[in-house]
Structure formats: C-alpha cells, structure tokens
Coordinates of C-alpha atoms in Angstrom, one line a residue:
X972 CA 46.0 -16.3 -36.3
X973 CA 46.8 -17.8 -39.6
X974 CA 45.2 -21.6 -40.4
X975 CA 47.6 -24.3 -41.5
X976 CA 47.6 -28.1 -41.9
X977 CA 45.2 -30.3 -43.6
X978 CA 41.2 -31.0 -42.9
X979 CA 41.0 -32.2 -39.5
X980 CA 44.3 -31.7 -38.3
X981 CA 44.9 -27.6 -38.5
X982 CA 47.4 -25.7 -36.7
X983 CA 47.7 -22.2 -36.6
X984 CA 50.5 -19.4 -36.8
X985 CA 49.8 -16.3 -34.5
X986 CA 50.6 -13.5 -36.4
X987 CA 50.4 -9.6 -36.4
X988 CA 48.6 -8.2 -39.1
X989 CA 46.3 -5.2 -40.0
X990 CA 42.3 -5.8 -39.2
X991 CA 41.2 -5.4 -42.6
X992 CA 43.7 -8.1 -43.9
X993 CA 41.8 -11.7 -44.5
X994 CA 42.5 -14.5 -42.4
X995 CA 44.9 -16.0 -44.2
X996 CA 46.4 -13.2 -45.7
X997 CA 49.3 -10.3 -45.7
X998 CA 50.7 -10.1 -42.0
X999 CA 53.0 -7.9 -40.5
X1000 CA 55.3 -10.5 -38.3
X1001 CA 55.0 -14.2 -37.3
X1002 CA 55.2 -14.2 -33.3
X1003 CA 54.4 -17.7 -32.8
X1004 CA 52.6 -21.1 -33.5
X1005 CA 49.7 -22.9 -31.9
X1006 CA 48.9 -26.7 -32.3
X1007 CA 45.3 -27.7 -30.9
X1008 CA 45.9 -31.2 -31.8
X1009 CA 47.8 -32.3 -29.1
X1010 CA 47.4 -32.6 -25.3
X1011 CA 47.9 -30.3 -23.9
X1012 CA 47.6 -27.6 -27.0
X1013 CA 51.0 -26.7 -28.2
X1014 CA 52.0 -22.8 -28.0
X1015 CA 55.1 -21.7 -29.3
X1016 CA 55.6 -17.9 -28.9
X1017 CA 57.9 -15.1 -29.3
X1018 CA 56.9 -13.9 -25.5
X1019 CA 58.9 -10.7 -26.0
X1020 CA 57.6 -9.8 -29.3
X1021 CA 53.9 -10.6 -28.3
X1022 CA 54.3 -8.4 -25.3
X1023 CA 55.8 -5.4 -27.3
X1024 CA 52.8 -5.2 -29.7
X1025 CA 50.3 -5.7 -26.8
X1026 CA 52.3 -2.8 -25.3
X1027 CA 52.0 -0.8 -28.7
X1028 CA 48.3 -1.5 -28.6
X1029 CA 47.3 -4.6 -30.7
X1030 CA 43.8 -6.0 -30.2
X1031 CA 43.8 -9.7 -30.4
X1032 CA 41.3 -12.0 -31.4
X1033 CA 39.6 -13.9 -28.4
X1034 CA 41.6 -16.8 -29.1
X1035 CA 44.8 -15.4 -29.3
X1036 CA 44.1 -13.3 -26.0
X1037 CA 43.2 -16.8 -24.5
X1038 CA 46.4 -18.0 -25.2
X1039 CA 48.5 -14.8 -24.3
X1040 CA 46.5 -14.9 -21.4
X1041 CA 47.8 -18.4 -20.6
X1042 CA 51.5 -17.7 -21.4
X1043 CA 51.5 -14.9 -19.1
X1044 CA 51.7 -11.9 -21.7
X1045 CA 48.7 -10.0 -20.1
X1046 CA 50.4 -10.5 -16.7
X1047 CA 53.5 -9.1 -17.8
X1048 CA 51.7 -6.3 -19.7
X1049 CA 50.0 -5.7 -16.5
X1050 CA 53.0 -5.7 -14.4
X1051 CA 54.8 -3.3 -16.4
X1052 CA 51.5 -1.0 -16.5
X1053 CA 52.4 -1.1 -12.6
X1054 CA 56.0 0.1 -13.0
X1055 CA 55.4 2.6 -15.2
X1056 CA 52.8 4.1 -12.7
X1057 CA 55.4 3.9 -10.0
X1058 CA 53.2 1.3 -8.0
X1059 CA 56.2 -1.2 -7.7
X1060 CA 59.4 -1.3 -8.7
X1061 CA 60.9 -3.6 -12.0
X1062 CA 62.6 -5.9 -9.9
X1063 CA 59.4 -6.4 -7.7
X1064 CA 57.3 -7.1 -10.7
X1065 CA 59.8 -9.4 -12.1
X1066 CA 59.7 -11.5 -9.0
X1067 CA 56.0 -11.6 -8.9
X1068 CA 56.1 -12.7 -12.6
X1069 CA 58.5 -15.3 -11.8
X1070 CA 56.2 -16.7 -8.8
X1071 CA 53.3 -16.9 -11.3
X1072 CA 55.7 -19.0 -13.7
X1073 CA 56.6 -21.4 -10.8
X1074 CA 53.1 -21.8 -9.8
X1075 CA 52.2 -22.5 -13.4
X1076 CA 54.7 -24.9 -13.8
X1077 CA 53.7 -27.1 -10.4
X1078 CA 50.1 -26.9 -11.8
X1079 CA 50.8 -27.9 -15.1
X1080 CA 53.0 -30.9 -13.6
X1081 CA 50.0 -31.8 -11.2
X1082 CA 47.8 -32.0 -13.8
X1083 CA 50.3 -34.2 -15.9
X1084 CA 50.7 -36.4 -12.6
X1085 CA 46.8 -36.5 -12.6
X1086 CA 46.3 -37.6 -16.0
X1087 CA 49.1 -40.0 -16.0
X1088 CA 47.5 -41.9 -12.8
X1089 CA 44.4 -41.8 -14.6
X1090 CA 45.8 -43.3 -17.5
X1091 CA 47.5 -46.1 -15.2
X1092 CA 44.2 -46.7 -13.7
X1093 CA 42.3 -47.3 -16.9
X1094 CA 45.1 -49.4 -18.2
X1095 CA 44.8 -51.4 -15.0
X1096 CA 41.2 -52.1 -15.0
X1097 CA 41.1 -52.9 -18.6
X1098 CA 44.1 -55.5 -17.9
X1099 CA 41.7 -57.1 -14.9
X1100 CA 38.7 -57.2 -17.1
X1101 CA 40.9 -58.8 -19.7
X1102 CA 42.5 -61.3 -17.2
X1103 CA 38.8 -62.2 -16.4
X1104 CA 37.9 -62.9 -19.8
X1105 CA 40.8 -64.9 -20.5
X1106 CA 40.2 -66.8 -17.1
X1107 CA 36.8 -67.5 -18.4
X1108 CA 37.7 -68.5 -22.0
X1109 CA 40.4 -70.8 -20.1
X1110 CA 37.5 -72.4 -18.0
X1111 CA 35.2 -72.9 -20.9
X1112 CA 38.2 -74.4 -23.0
X1113 CA 39.1 -76.9 -19.9
X1114 CA 35.4 -77.9 -19.7
X1115 CA 35.6 -78.6 -23.9
X1116 CA 39.0 -80.1 -23.6
X1117 CA 37.2 -82.3 -20.5
X1118 CA 34.5 -83.3 -22.4
X1119 CA 36.2 -84.0 -25.7
X1120 CA 38.5 -86.4 -23.4
X1121 CA 35.7 -88.2 -21.6
X1122 CA 34.1 -88.7 -25.3
X1123 CA 37.6 -90.4 -26.4
X1124 CA 37.4 -92.4 -23.7
X1125 CA 34.1 -93.5 -23.8
X1126 CA 34.5 -94.1 -27.4
X1127 CA 37.9 -95.9 -26.3
X1128 CA 35.9 -98.3 -23.7
X1129 CA 33.2 -99.0 -26.0
X1130 CA 35.7 -100.1 -29.1
X1131 CA 37.6 -102.2 -26.4
X1132 CA 34.4 -104.1 -25.0
X1133 CA 33.6 -104.6 -28.6
X1134 CA 36.7 -106.2 -29.2
X1135 CA 36.8 -108.2 -26.0
X1136 CA 33.6 -109.6 -27.0
X1137 CA 34.7 -110.5 -30.3
X1138 CA 37.7 -112.1 -29.3
X1139 CA 35.6 -113.9 -26.6
X1140 CA 32.8 -114.9 -28.9
X1141 CA 36.1 -116.1 -31.7
X1142 CA 37.7 -118.0 -28.6
X1143 CA 34.2 -119.3 -27.6
X1144 CA 33.9 -120.7 -31.3
X1145 CA 37.4 -122.4 -31.3
X1146 CA 37.1 -123.6 -27.8
X1147 CA 34.0 -125.5 -28.9
X1148 CA 35.5 -126.8 -31.9
X1149 CA 38.5 -128.4 -30.3
X1150 CA 36.2 -129.8 -27.0
X1151 CA 33.9 -131.4 -29.9
X1152 CA 37.1 -132.9 -31.5
X1153 CA 38.2 -133.8 -28.0
X1154 CA 34.5 -135.5 -27.8
X1155 CA 34.9 -137.1 -31.2
X1156 CA 38.1 -138.8 -30.5
X1157 CA 37.2 -139.9 -26.8
X1158 CA 34.8 -142.2 -28.2
X1159 CA 36.9 -143.8 -30.7
X1160 CA 39.3 -144.1 -27.9
X1161 CA 37.0 -145.9 -25.9
X1162 CA 36.0 -147.8 -28.8
X1163 CA 39.8 -149.0 -29.4
X1164 CA 40.0 -150.0 -26.0
X1165 CA 37.2 -152.2 -25.8

C-alpha cells in the first residue's frame, strides 16, 4: 500500500511492489485504492489483476490481505484451487462465488439500513429533547412576560389612582372656592333683601 493524502486524511493505493522497495517507492502495478476516511471504507479494486497476482504467489501485507478477503479475492482463489484439483467444476465454483456475492450484498444492505435507522432514532431523540427545551424556554418566557404585564398593569393602576387623587384634590379645591363664593354672595343677597 502506498500512502497518499494529507495529515489526518490519508488514503492508499494498493500496489504490486518488490518486497525490498520502500512503502511509497517504486512499484510494478497499481491494482486499486483504499480510502478509510469514509463509512464504510471505500475500496476500488481491479479484481482480476489482484486474483492474477495472488495466483502467481504475491504476498500481501496484513491490511491488504484483509481488504482482498473482504472483496472476495481470496474466496475466488480458493475456489480456483478446488477447480484445479478437480474437486468441482468451474461453473459450480462460479455459482458458489455469485451466491457469496449476493449474501455479502444483502448483509451490507442490512448494515446500511440498520445504520440509517440508528441515525433516524438519534435524530428523533434529539428533536424531542430540543422540543422539551424549547417548551421549557417558552414557559419561562411566558412567565416573565406575565410578570412584566402584571408590573405594567400595577404601575398603570397606581398612576391612575394618583391621577384620580390629584383630580379629586383639584376638584375639591375648586369646589370649595365656588362654595365660599356662594356663601359670600348669600349673606350679601340676604342683606339686600332686608
């Protein structure tokens, strides 16, 4: 495998190289790529070339061995060995390999569906938690608004009471003045009548 990419985001080329060559040095043939940064890991492999090199005796590293096994190259090599020994025919080997591929595809789809379902469940729980937080905030805000409205109503009532008291005091003072004038006029009219 040859490392490419940048720090904390590496991806690899799967190559055929001499065992004495350095990791990122000269190679004979590039047979695929491996990107571990995606979920699931992305593998682009030239299946026939990988199988051909394994049949010639290539010794893969442990990581490449795992990748080739997961992609079915080792199974195909095993089945080809059975055909060479005469254990079964090539058509039967191909049928077994196709059955394995279908089973593998079903399991991958099941894993993907399970992962998607888990994501949906997590999103739903987050949404519910966010709704509860929003409801709590709305309740606190409504209480604050009610308290502010009550304070405003109380202040308005106090201001109205104070204004009414001022008006009453002013009307009382003006009512006393006409009454005093009327009282002063009444003796004068009584004196005029006599």
